[in-house]
């Protein structure tokens, strides 16, 4: 039998009584009483009961009442009414006209399981006709995880940083904005350690990400979530300016364009992560702002650093690395085509300095990370497209050797064979007559 669960706003969901955990109340006791009837108690009474039953003159009813199971009602109601209930909205911090503003939290709705079970038991208890029906779902307020009261004491901007992503492709733009929104709104308690990868993962379409270029084994390839490292890099720079403890940080395999060397923080699932710990005595709150192609992270907390103390971060190149390697790649250009598609990238070793000033005077200078970036040689594109599969296979085999002499020899052999095939019909029948 089906029961319709109805909300005050008219929303509805249906469930069977089996799904709601319908069961007979005190069934074992009722069965025991029925089995024992006429067999226990005063012997004279038992004799009379049994004698009457032999003549079919004695009928005894043991009423059965029904009830639903609270745990199953909770599960079903939450699953089927979830989309119709108002979710709580966390309080947040933001900047308006140069000042920090606390945006109030909003209450949500949750199923009042105890009240809803009571309504269901009113339907199935007592004189029940064994049919379904309609039952009102009781609701209760659901408090947001982050309230305005929680944020009221941590409204100082401890660190902020922005990078530009407006040049990005549609897929990369989607990834950067999705990653920022996954991190924005995070409240980190004192002593709590956080993984940026955990906040943003999984990198799937369902979670808001798209295919875009990224680094993999020193090459640029399309991957799901390409561009996510710009999010972690921007966050890293905001965190170090807030002087939040960095637990784990990795450089990219090659240089990136949106920050200076040693200012980046790469993300690679199960390999590289940005982890940080709140080393403050108060919580810190992370705000993400997306505006005009810029991603900005603001780190809020309670400022305890002395007035007049400022910090600066300076990237220094320690060593520059060049590569004379040439990489050949097969393309869909026609056979005979060869051109330099990339002149390569320089690599280098860099370090990031943290410089502390007090009232404009430098008081300390420390290296907070060393980073090494791989150099990449030039890339030469080699055409391998042909209607003749054997020719294409020959070119791809030659390219796989990464030997320029063999690649050029394969091109010459294919072109020579084509020329010979074209001239052969013209010479047919031109043999010497004897």
XYZ file of C-alpha atoms in Angstrom:
434
model
C 0.000 0.000 0.000
C 1.261 3.482 -0.915
C 1.418 6.470 1.391
C 1.685 10.038 0.067
C 4.031 12.173 2.159
C 2.892 15.801 1.930
C 4.777 18.989 2.800
C 3.179 22.203 4.002
C 4.126 23.901 0.726
C 2.258 21.240 -1.263
C 5.291 19.191 -2.230
C 4.743 15.445 -2.207
C 6.538 12.120 -2.399
C 5.280 8.567 -2.305
C 6.490 5.458 -0.519
C 5.128 2.022 0.197
C 4.461 0.957 3.754
C 7.112 -1.726 3.319
C 9.664 0.955 2.490
C 8.597 2.855 5.614
C 9.288 -0.211 7.752
C 5.709 -1.244 8.595
C 5.572 -3.892 11.312
C 3.156 -5.273 13.876
C 3.613 -3.727 17.285
C 4.582 -6.189 20.068
C 3.901 -9.083 17.697
C 5.829 -11.707 19.677
C 3.884 -10.943 22.860
C 0.555 -11.090 21.014
C 1.422 -14.463 19.448
C 2.520 -15.831 22.829
C -0.738 -14.674 24.449
C -2.737 -16.346 21.674
C -0.829 -19.614 21.904
C -1.163 -19.662 25.695
C -4.903 -18.839 25.710
C -6.734 -21.636 27.468
C -3.485 -23.336 28.440
C -2.174 -21.212 31.283
C -3.734 -19.712 34.379
C -6.609 -21.061 36.499
C -7.272 -24.738 35.522
C -11.064 -24.330 35.788
C -11.019 -21.312 33.466
C -8.780 -23.173 31.022
C -11.149 -26.171 31.054
C -14.149 -23.969 30.267
C -12.299 -22.206 27.458
C -11.237 -25.461 25.847
C -14.681 -27.046 26.155
C -16.372 -24.059 24.548
C -13.811 -24.058 21.772
C -14.650 -27.688 20.985
C -18.236 -26.571 20.351
C -16.998 -23.560 18.381
C -18.672 -21.329 20.936
C -15.692 -19.374 22.120
C -14.003 -16.693 19.983
C -11.161 -14.602 21.296
C -9.624 -11.666 19.394
C -6.077 -10.559 20.020
C -5.880 -7.078 18.429
C -2.777 -6.262 16.402
C -1.581 -2.690 16.073
C 0.901 -1.541 13.444
C 3.700 1.009 13.447
C 6.454 2.215 11.104
C 10.203 2.190 11.733
C 11.747 5.573 12.501
C 15.068 4.796 10.809
C 13.405 3.751 7.539
C 11.019 6.735 7.601
C 14.041 9.013 8.021
C 15.911 7.428 5.101
C 12.945 7.418 2.708
C 11.744 10.920 3.592
C 15.192 12.451 3.244
C 15.842 10.733 -0.086
C 12.500 11.500 -1.739
C 11.883 14.955 -0.346
C 15.473 16.230 -0.497
C 14.967 18.265 -3.660
C 11.847 19.909 -2.210
C 13.365 21.015 1.083
C 15.160 24.323 1.480
C 18.893 23.873 2.041
C 20.595 26.051 4.654
C 22.859 28.806 3.331
C 26.186 29.397 5.046
C 27.161 32.848 6.203
C 30.062 34.293 4.236
C 32.594 37.091 4.268
C 33.115 39.473 1.362
C 34.501 42.897 0.535
C 32.249 45.888 -0.141
C 33.736 49.356 -0.674
C 36.980 48.279 0.935
C 35.348 46.928 4.097
C 34.633 43.384 5.227
C 30.943 42.517 5.312
C 29.337 39.476 6.963
C 26.520 38.090 4.831
C 23.994 36.393 7.136
C 23.322 32.662 7.065
C 19.871 31.288 6.233
C 18.017 28.429 7.931
C 17.133 25.341 5.951
C 14.499 22.650 6.369
C 14.869 19.077 7.575
C 12.350 16.301 8.159
C 11.180 16.103 11.778
C 11.410 12.321 11.934
C 9.716 11.944 15.337
C 6.742 14.092 14.325
C 6.398 12.419 10.917
C 6.550 8.938 12.475
C 3.794 9.961 14.916
C 1.594 11.035 11.974
C 2.243 7.775 10.141
C 1.471 5.739 13.248
C -1.815 7.613 13.597
C -2.701 6.277 10.148
C -1.683 2.637 10.676
C -2.356 2.313 14.407
C -5.575 1.168 16.066
C -8.622 0.564 13.824
C -6.692 0.587 10.538
C -8.359 -0.427 7.273
C -5.071 -1.786 5.862
C -5.046 0.852 3.147
C -2.612 3.634 2.269
C -3.367 7.320 2.612
C -1.918 10.796 2.878
C 0.284 11.859 5.779
C 1.640 15.305 6.667
C 5.412 15.542 6.952
C 6.598 17.508 9.950
C 9.615 19.777 9.394
C 12.255 21.305 11.621
C 14.781 24.086 11.082
C 18.235 23.104 9.825
C 21.069 25.395 10.905
C 23.826 26.319 8.462
C 27.309 24.890 9.054
C 28.783 28.399 9.111
C 26.798 31.079 10.919
C 27.232 34.844 11.016
C 28.131 34.546 14.680
C 31.014 32.204 13.800
C 32.447 34.690 11.298
C 31.872 37.860 13.312
C 35.266 37.755 15.033
C 37.465 36.875 12.044
C 36.836 39.706 9.581
C 40.455 40.877 9.051
C 41.988 40.181 5.622
C 45.222 38.353 6.439
C 46.259 37.696 2.855
C 44.967 38.119 -0.696
C 46.194 37.215 -4.183
C 44.861 37.300 -7.754
C 45.804 35.754 -11.102
C 44.308 36.286 -14.562
C 42.630 33.441 -16.448
C 40.638 35.503 -18.961
C 42.756 34.246 -21.877
C 41.671 30.639 -21.228
C 39.631 28.353 -23.460
C 36.028 27.585 -22.558
C 36.992 24.290 -20.937
C 39.830 25.775 -18.906
C 37.646 28.691 -17.805
C 34.996 26.270 -16.566
C 37.592 24.305 -14.601
C 39.171 27.366 -12.961
C 35.810 28.782 -11.916
C 34.536 25.425 -10.638
C 37.716 24.819 -8.623
C 37.505 28.298 -7.091
C 33.872 27.772 -6.093
C 34.721 24.436 -4.445
C 37.341 26.122 -2.240
C 35.510 29.382 -1.572
C 33.479 29.341 1.624
C 35.830 26.994 3.490
C 36.223 27.592 7.232
C 39.399 26.134 8.737
C 39.502 25.640 12.482
C 42.683 26.181 14.538
C 45.047 23.241 14.050
C 43.001 21.800 11.179
C 44.898 20.542 8.112
C 43.254 20.934 4.708
C 43.983 19.448 1.280
C 43.186 21.670 -1.708
C 42.871 18.539 -3.833
C 40.262 17.078 -1.475
C 38.257 20.305 -1.581
C 38.148 20.358 -5.392
C 38.050 16.669 -6.391
C 36.723 14.660 -8.125
C 37.644 16.191 -11.475
C 34.604 15.098 -13.438
C 31.977 16.748 -15.625
C 29.390 16.034 -12.921
C 31.487 18.021 -10.456
C 31.780 21.009 -12.794
C 35.036 20.363 -14.686
C 35.943 20.113 -18.372
C 38.743 18.989 -20.694
C 41.605 21.481 -21.115
C 45.408 21.478 -21.592
C 47.627 20.476 -18.681
C 51.170 19.221 -18.022
C 51.769 15.485 -17.994
C 55.255 13.925 -18.003
C 56.731 17.114 -19.384
C 54.201 17.407 -22.196
C 51.077 19.470 -22.734
C 48.039 17.188 -23.073
C 44.280 17.585 -22.777
C 42.924 16.226 -19.507
C 39.797 16.510 -17.379
C 40.274 19.438 -15.022
C 43.106 21.018 -16.988
C 43.793 24.431 -15.427
C 43.029 23.399 -11.856
C 46.628 24.245 -10.887
C 45.940 27.949 -11.411
C 43.387 27.673 -8.617
C 45.815 25.986 -6.211
C 48.581 28.414 -7.201
C 46.423 31.466 -6.489
C 45.371 29.957 -3.161
C 48.997 29.193 -2.264
C 50.027 32.817 -2.751
C 47.108 34.081 -0.648
C 47.956 31.612 2.133
C 51.647 32.494 2.358
C 50.708 36.176 2.561
C 48.344 35.310 5.416
C 51.275 33.366 6.903
C 49.195 30.207 7.170
C 51.423 27.136 7.543
C 52.084 25.288 4.256
C 52.381 21.554 4.900
C 52.849 20.326 1.326
C 53.502 22.126 -1.970
C 54.967 21.068 -5.326
C 56.240 22.964 -8.346
C 55.014 22.202 -11.863
C 57.190 20.087 -14.125
C 57.546 23.111 -16.447
C 57.111 26.849 -15.995
C 53.631 28.376 -15.952
C 52.716 31.784 -17.311
C 50.423 33.165 -14.598
C 52.981 33.506 -11.767
C 56.743 33.886 -11.408
C 58.954 30.813 -10.805
C 58.583 29.250 -7.338
C 55.224 30.956 -6.808
C 53.236 28.054 -8.291
C 51.571 25.078 -6.572
C 50.770 22.069 -8.721
C 47.924 19.589 -8.276
C 48.116 16.034 -9.614
C 45.768 13.449 -8.123
C 47.646 10.992 -5.850
C 50.965 12.673 -6.741
C 50.939 16.392 -5.952
C 48.788 18.388 -3.560
C 48.643 21.707 -1.744
C 48.090 21.101 1.963
C 47.968 23.735 4.665
C 47.322 23.932 8.403
C 45.648 26.716 10.355
C 48.414 27.729 12.718
C 46.336 30.577 14.199
C 44.413 30.673 17.463
C 41.210 31.635 15.605
C 39.509 30.077 12.547
C 40.429 31.308 9.073
C 37.879 31.719 6.281
C 38.606 31.472 2.548
C 36.699 33.635 0.080
C 36.927 33.072 -3.699
C 36.132 35.959 -6.047
C 35.752 35.603 -9.828
C 35.640 38.917 -11.693
C 36.632 40.130 -15.177
C 38.771 37.072 -15.869
C 40.547 37.233 -12.505
C 40.509 34.664 -9.717
C 41.135 36.060 -6.241
C 41.411 34.356 -2.869
C 40.981 36.384 0.332
C 42.076 34.766 3.587
C 40.204 36.160 6.617
C 41.036 35.762 10.274
C 41.878 37.763 13.353
C 44.927 39.950 12.769
C 47.505 39.558 15.547
C 50.641 40.626 13.663
C 52.241 43.891 14.843
C 51.233 47.094 13.107
C 53.974 48.266 10.747
C 55.039 44.699 9.939
C 54.825 43.880 6.215
C 55.999 40.958 4.093
C 57.160 40.591 0.508
C 57.800 37.517 -1.658
C 60.522 37.631 -4.310
C 61.278 35.000 -6.945
C 64.952 34.473 -7.745
C 66.288 32.406 -10.636
C 69.267 30.418 -9.422
C 70.102 28.568 -12.642
C 68.775 28.559 -16.190
C 68.553 25.286 -18.108
C 68.318 24.877 -21.878
C 67.568 21.746 -23.891
C 68.988 20.863 -27.318
C 66.575 17.925 -27.640
C 64.336 17.753 -30.698
C 61.073 15.858 -30.474
C 59.285 14.630 -33.585
C 55.517 14.117 -33.610
C 53.311 12.611 -36.318
C 50.529 14.916 -37.472
C 47.604 14.813 -39.902
C 49.473 16.989 -42.387
C 50.276 15.412 -45.749
C 53.433 13.326 -46.098
C 56.389 15.520 -47.002
C 55.407 18.255 -44.549
C 57.907 19.038 -41.773
C 57.934 22.161 -39.644
C 58.879 23.379 -36.154
C 55.631 23.604 -34.180
C 57.290 24.626 -30.911
C 60.651 26.201 -30.266
C 60.744 24.688 -26.774
C 60.911 26.152 -23.291
C 63.750 27.069 -21.008
C 63.975 25.327 -17.681
C 65.390 26.718 -14.490
C 66.000 26.350 -10.807
C 64.376 29.060 -8.682
C 63.828 29.927 -5.048
C 61.202 32.048 -3.318
C 62.305 34.547 -0.711
C 60.098 35.743 2.141
C 61.239 39.192 3.253
C 59.863 40.743 6.456
C 59.879 44.487 7.100
C 59.148 46.418 10.273
C 58.285 50.055 9.707
C 59.896 49.829 6.277
C 63.165 48.261 7.486
C 64.108 44.718 6.443
C 64.415 42.467 9.496
C 64.577 38.993 7.933
C 64.981 37.225 4.599
C 64.306 33.482 4.317
C 63.937 31.009 1.457
C 60.577 29.246 1.702
C 60.925 26.923 -1.302
C 63.214 25.699 -4.072
C 61.706 24.717 -7.407
C 63.136 23.038 -10.478
C 61.440 23.305 -13.880
C 62.241 20.997 -16.747
C 63.509 22.421 -20.057
C 61.862 21.199 -23.234
C 63.481 21.141 -26.672
C 61.852 22.120 -29.933
C 59.028 20.062 -31.397
C 58.985 19.202 -35.095
C 55.685 18.187 -36.690
C 55.941 15.491 -39.342
C 53.080 14.938 -41.781
C 51.873 11.331 -41.935
C 48.446 11.610 -43.563
C 47.808 9.548 -46.674
C 45.002 7.616 -48.363
C 47.481 4.758 -48.495
C 47.549 3.093 -45.056
C 50.945 1.531 -45.747
C 52.452 4.975 -46.325
C 50.953 6.332 -43.087
C 52.236 3.327 -41.148
C 55.696 3.741 -42.666
C 55.798 7.398 -41.583
C 54.550 6.708 -38.084
C 57.159 3.971 -37.672
C 59.880 6.371 -38.808
C 58.664 9.102 -36.431
C 58.673 6.651 -33.523
C 62.465 6.248 -33.958
C 62.919 10.000 -33.247
C 65.772 9.867 -35.781
C 65.713 12.738 -38.267
C 67.761 10.814 -40.860
C 65.321 7.869 -40.843
C 62.306 10.205 -40.966
C 63.629 12.082 -43.992
C 64.623 8.807 -45.676
C 61.069 7.495 -45.221
C 59.648 10.668 -46.774
C 61.987 10.375 -49.784
C 61.151 6.686 -50.284
C 57.397 7.358 -50.231
C 57.614 10.359 -52.569
C 59.944 8.472 -54.953
C 57.596 5.486 -55.043
C 54.693 7.802 -55.833
C 56.651 9.439 -58.697
C 57.594 6.067 -60.124
C 53.971 4.918 -59.985
C 52.834 8.069 -61.807
C 55.390 7.700 -64.678
C 54.982 3.932 -65.173
C 51.724 4.205 -67.246
C 53.392 6.703 -69.599
C 56.241 4.261 -70.346
C 53.999 1.267 -70.820
C 54.102 0.038 -74.503
C 57.231 2.043 -75.316
C 59.511 -1.034 -75.472
C 61.949 -1.596 -78.485
C 60.389 -3.221 -81.597
C 62.472 -6.012 -83.137
